[in-house]
PDB file of C-alpha atoms in Angstrom:
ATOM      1  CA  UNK A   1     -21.520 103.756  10.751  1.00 78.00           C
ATOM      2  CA  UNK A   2     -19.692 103.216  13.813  1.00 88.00           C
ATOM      3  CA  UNK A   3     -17.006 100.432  14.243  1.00 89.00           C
ATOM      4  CA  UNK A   4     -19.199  98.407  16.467  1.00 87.00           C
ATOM      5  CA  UNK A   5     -21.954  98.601  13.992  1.00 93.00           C
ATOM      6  CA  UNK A   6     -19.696  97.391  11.235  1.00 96.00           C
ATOM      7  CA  UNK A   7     -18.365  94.467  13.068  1.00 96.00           C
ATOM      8  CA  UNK A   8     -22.116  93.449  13.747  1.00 95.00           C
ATOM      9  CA  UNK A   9     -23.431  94.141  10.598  1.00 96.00           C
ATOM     10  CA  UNK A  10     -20.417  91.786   9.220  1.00 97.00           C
ATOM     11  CA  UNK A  11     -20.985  88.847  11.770  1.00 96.00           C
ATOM     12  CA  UNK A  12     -24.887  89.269  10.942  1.00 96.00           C
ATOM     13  CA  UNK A  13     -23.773  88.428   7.231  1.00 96.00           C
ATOM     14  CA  UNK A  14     -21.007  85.960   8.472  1.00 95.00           C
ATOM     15  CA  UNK A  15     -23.813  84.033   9.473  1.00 95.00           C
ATOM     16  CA  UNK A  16     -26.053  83.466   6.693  1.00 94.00           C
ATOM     17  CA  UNK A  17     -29.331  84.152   7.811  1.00 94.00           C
ATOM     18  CA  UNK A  18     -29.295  81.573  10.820  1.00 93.00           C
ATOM     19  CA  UNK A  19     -31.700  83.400  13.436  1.00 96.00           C
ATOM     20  CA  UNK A  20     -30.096  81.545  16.475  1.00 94.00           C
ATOM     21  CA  UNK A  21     -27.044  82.490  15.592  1.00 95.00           C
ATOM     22  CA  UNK A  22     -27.804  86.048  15.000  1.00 97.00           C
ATOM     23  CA  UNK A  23     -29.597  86.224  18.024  1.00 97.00           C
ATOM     24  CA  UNK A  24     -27.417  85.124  20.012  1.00 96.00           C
ATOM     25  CA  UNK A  25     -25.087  87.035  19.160  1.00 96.00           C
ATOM     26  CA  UNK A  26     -26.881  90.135  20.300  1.00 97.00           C
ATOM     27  CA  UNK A  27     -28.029  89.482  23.157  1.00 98.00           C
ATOM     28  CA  UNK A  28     -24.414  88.468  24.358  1.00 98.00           C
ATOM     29  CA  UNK A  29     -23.444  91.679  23.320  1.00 98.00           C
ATOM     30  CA  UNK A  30     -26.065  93.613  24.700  1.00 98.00           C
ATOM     31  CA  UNK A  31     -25.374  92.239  27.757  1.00 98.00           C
ATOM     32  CA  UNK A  32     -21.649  92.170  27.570  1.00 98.00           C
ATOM     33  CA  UNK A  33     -21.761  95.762  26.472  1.00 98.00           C
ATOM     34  CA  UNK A  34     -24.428  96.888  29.628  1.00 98.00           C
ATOM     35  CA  UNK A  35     -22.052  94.544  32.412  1.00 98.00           C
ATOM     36  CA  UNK A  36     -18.863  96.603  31.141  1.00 98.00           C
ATOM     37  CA  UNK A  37     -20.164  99.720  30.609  1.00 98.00           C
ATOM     38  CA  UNK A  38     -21.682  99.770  34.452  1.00 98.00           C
ATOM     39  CA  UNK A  39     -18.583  97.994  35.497  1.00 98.00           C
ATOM     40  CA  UNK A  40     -16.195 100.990  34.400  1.00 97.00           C
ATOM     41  CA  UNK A  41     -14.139  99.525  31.794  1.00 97.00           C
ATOM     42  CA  UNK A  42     -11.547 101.741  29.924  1.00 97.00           C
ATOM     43  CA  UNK A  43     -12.736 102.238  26.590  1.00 97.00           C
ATOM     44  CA  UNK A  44      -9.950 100.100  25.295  1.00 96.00           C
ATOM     45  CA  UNK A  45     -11.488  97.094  27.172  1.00 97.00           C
ATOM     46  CA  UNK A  46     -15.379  97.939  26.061  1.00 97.00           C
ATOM     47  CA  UNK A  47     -13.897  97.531  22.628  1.00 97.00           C
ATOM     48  CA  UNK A  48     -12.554  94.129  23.351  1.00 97.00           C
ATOM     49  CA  UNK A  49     -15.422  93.046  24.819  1.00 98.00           C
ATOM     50  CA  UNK A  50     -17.966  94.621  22.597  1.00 98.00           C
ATOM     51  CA  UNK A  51     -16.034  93.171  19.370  1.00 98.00           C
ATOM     52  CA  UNK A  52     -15.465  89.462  21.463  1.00 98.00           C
ATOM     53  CA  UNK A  53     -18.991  89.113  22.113  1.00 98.00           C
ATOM     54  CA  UNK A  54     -20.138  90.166  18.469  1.00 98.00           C
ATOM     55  CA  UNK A  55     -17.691  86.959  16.925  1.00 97.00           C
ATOM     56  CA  UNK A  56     -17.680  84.840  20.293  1.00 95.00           C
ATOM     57  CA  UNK A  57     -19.274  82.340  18.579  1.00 94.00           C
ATOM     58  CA  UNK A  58     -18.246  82.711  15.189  1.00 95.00           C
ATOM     59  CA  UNK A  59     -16.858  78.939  14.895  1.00 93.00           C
ATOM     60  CA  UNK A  60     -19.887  77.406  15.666  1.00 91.00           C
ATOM     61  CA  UNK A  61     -21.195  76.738  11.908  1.00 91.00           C
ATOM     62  CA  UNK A  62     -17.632  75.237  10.925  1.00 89.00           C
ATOM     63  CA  UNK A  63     -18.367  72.918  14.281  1.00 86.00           C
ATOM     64  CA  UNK A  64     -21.388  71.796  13.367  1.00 93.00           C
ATOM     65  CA  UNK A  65     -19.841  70.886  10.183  1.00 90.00           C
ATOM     66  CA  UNK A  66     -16.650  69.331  11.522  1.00 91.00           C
ATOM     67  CA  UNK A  67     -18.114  67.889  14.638  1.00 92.00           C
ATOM     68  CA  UNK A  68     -21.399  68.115  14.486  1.00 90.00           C
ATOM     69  CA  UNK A  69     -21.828  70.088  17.281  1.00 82.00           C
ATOM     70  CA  UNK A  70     -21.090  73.714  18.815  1.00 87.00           C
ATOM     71  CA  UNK A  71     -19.396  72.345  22.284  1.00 78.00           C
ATOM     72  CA  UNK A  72     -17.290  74.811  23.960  1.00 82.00           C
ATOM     73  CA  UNK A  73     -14.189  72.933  23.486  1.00 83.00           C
ATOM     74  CA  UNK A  74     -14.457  72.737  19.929  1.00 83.00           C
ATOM     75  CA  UNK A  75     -15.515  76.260  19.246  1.00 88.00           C
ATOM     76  CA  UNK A  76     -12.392  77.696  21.564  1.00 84.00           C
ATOM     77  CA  UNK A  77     -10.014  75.363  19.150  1.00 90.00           C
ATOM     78  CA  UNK A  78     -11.550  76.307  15.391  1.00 90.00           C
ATOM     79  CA  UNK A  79     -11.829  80.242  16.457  1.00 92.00           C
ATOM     80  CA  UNK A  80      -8.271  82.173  15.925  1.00 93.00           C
ATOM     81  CA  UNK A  81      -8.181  80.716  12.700  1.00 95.00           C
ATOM     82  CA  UNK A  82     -11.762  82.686  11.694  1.00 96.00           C
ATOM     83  CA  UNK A  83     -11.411  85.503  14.305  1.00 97.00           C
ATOM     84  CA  UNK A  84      -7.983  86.843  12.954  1.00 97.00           C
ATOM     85  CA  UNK A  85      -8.922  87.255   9.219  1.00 97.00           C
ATOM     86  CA  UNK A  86     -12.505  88.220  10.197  1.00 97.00           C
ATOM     87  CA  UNK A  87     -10.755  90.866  12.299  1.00 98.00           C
ATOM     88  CA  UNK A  88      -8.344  92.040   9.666  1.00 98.00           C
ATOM     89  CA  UNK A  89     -10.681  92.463   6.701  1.00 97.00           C
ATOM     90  CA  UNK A  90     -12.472  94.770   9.440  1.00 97.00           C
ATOM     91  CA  UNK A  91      -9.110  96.658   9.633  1.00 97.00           C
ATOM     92  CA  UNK A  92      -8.405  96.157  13.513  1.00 97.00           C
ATOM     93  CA  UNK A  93      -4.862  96.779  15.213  1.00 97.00           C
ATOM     94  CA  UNK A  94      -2.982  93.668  15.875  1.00 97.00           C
ATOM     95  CA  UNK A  95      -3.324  94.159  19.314  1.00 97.00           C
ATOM     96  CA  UNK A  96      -7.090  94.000  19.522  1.00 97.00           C
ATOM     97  CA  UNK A  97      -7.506  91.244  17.006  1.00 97.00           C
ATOM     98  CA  UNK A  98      -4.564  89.962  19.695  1.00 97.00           C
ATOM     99  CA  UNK A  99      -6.735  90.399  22.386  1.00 98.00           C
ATOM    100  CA  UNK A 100     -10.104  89.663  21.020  1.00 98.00           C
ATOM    101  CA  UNK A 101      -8.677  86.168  19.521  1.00 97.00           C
ATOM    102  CA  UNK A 102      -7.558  85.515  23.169  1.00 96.00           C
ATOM    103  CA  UNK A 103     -10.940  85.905  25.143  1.00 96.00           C
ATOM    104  CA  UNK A 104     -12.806  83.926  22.302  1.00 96.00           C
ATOM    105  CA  UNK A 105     -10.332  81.666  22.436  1.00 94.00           C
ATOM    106  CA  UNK A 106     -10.937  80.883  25.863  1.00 92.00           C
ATOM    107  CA  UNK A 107     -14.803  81.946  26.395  1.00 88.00           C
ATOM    108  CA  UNK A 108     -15.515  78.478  28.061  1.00 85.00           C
ATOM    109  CA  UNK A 109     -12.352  78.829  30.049  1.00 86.00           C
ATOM    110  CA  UNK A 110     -13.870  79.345  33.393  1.00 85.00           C
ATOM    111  CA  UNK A 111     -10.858  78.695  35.052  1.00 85.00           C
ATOM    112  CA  UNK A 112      -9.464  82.137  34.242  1.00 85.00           C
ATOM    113  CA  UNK A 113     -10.095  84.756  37.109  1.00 80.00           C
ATOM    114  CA  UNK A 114      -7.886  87.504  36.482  1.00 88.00           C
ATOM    115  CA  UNK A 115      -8.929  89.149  33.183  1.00 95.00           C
ATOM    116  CA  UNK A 116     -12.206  91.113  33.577  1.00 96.00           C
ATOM    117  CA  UNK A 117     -13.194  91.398  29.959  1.00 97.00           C
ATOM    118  CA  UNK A 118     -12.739  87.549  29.806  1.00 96.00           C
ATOM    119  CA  UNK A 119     -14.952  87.111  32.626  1.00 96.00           C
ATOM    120  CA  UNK A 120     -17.649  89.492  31.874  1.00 97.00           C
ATOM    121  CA  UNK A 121     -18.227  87.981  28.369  1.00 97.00           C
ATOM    122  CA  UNK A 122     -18.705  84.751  30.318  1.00 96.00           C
ATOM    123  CA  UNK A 123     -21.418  86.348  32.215  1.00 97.00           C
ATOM    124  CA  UNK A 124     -23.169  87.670  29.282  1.00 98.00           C
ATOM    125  CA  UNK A 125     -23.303  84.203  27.349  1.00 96.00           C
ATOM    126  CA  UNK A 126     -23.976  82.335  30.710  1.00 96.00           C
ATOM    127  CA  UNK A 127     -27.377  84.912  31.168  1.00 98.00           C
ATOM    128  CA  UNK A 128     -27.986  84.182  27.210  1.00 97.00           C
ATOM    129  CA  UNK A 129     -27.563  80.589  27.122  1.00 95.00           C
ATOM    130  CA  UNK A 130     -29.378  79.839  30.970  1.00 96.00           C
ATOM    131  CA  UNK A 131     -32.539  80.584  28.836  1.00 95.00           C
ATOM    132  CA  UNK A 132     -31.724  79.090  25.128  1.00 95.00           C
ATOM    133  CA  UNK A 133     -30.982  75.877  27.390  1.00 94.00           C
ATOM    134  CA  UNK A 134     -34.052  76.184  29.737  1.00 95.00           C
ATOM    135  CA  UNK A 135     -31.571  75.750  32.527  1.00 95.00           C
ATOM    136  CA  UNK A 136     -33.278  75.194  36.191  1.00 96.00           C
ATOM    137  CA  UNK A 137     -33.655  77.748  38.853  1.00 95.00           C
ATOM    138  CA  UNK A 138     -30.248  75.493  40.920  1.00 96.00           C
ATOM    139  CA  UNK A 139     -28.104  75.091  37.561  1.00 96.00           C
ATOM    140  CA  UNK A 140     -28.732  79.194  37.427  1.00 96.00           C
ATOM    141  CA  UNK A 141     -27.842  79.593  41.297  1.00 96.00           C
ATOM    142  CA  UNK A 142     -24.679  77.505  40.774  1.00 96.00           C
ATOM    143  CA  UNK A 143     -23.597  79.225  37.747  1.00 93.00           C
ATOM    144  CA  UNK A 144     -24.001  82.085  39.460  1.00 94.00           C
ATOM    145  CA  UNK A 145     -21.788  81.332  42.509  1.00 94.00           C
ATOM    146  CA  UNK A 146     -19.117  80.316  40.560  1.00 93.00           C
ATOM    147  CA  UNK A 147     -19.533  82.269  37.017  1.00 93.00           C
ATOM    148  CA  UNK A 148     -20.268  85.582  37.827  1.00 96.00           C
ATOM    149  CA  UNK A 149     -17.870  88.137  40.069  1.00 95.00           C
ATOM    150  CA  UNK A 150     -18.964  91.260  38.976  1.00 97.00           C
ATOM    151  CA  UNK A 151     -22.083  93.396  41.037  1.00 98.00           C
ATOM    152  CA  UNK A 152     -23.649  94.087  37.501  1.00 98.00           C
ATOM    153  CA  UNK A 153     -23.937  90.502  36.279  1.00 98.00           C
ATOM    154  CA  UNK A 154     -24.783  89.450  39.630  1.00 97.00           C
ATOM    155  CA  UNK A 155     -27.869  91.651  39.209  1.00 97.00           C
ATOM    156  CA  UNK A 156     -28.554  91.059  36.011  1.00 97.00           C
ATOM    157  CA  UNK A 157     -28.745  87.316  36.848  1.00 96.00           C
ATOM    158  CA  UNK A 158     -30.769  87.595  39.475  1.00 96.00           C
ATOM    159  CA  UNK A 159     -33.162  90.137  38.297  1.00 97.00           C
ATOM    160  CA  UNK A 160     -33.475  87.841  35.155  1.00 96.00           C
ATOM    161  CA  UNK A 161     -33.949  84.712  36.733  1.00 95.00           C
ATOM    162  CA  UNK A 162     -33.745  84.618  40.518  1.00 92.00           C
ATOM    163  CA  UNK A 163     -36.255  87.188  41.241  1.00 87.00           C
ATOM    164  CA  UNK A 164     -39.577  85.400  42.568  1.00 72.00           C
TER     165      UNK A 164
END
């Protein structure tokens, strides 16, 4: 079983059988995986951003306990302190579980325009959560003017959602 497949399989069981969650979690991934593979990242950044988008969310059930709900704020504080030991029973270097904690850390950061791997995970939950949220066709055009940078989420986006 590959890494990737591990790290799934684990966040799959991480999260106890709640079907949002879980699929969620893949379709962020599939589409993180697709933007960075047709983007040309190195294969130490697909790794980041495949294993970031598999735990992306992984504070969400300890928000809706703490909080009561999953808002991005509140998932980018609770998540080094699940990502890292997550990461480490997984055996990753320090420097991905480094890196990973990082974009999760900040994957409602939009602010951030200088790390690819950061922005294309933002993509890939921005495609997933435009239609978990039954966001309208100008809430999608906006988010796409000022979410997305790269030419495949751009298409993906409007393929998805923009194509009448």
């Amino acid at each position: 079983m590959s890494k990737n497949n591990k790290t799934l399989t684990a966040m799959i069981e991480y999260s106890k059988g709640d079907i949002h969650d879980i699929t969620h979690l893949l379709k962020v991934y599939t589409y993180a995986r697709l933007i960075g593979e047709e983007e040309g990242l190195s294969a130490n950044e697909q790794e980041i951003l495949n294993v970031s988008a598999i735990v992306h969310d992984i504070s969400c059930p300890t928000c809706r306990i703490k909080y009561g709900n999953t808002t991005g704020n509140y998932q980018e504080r609770e998540s080094r302190e699940l990502v890292v030991p997550f990461l480490q029973k997984l055996c990753y270097s320090n420097e991905i579980i480094e890196r990973v904690t990082y974009v999760v850390e900040n994957h409602h950061t939009y602010s951030i325009e200088n790390d690819l791997v950061h922005r294309i995970l933002l993509e890939a939950d921005f495609i997933v959560n435009a239609e978990e949220s039954g966001l309208d066709k100008a809430s999608i055009e906006a988010g796409m003017r000022n979410i997305f940078k790269t030419k495949t989420g751009k298409q993906l986006i409007e393929n998805i959602y923009l194509n009448d």
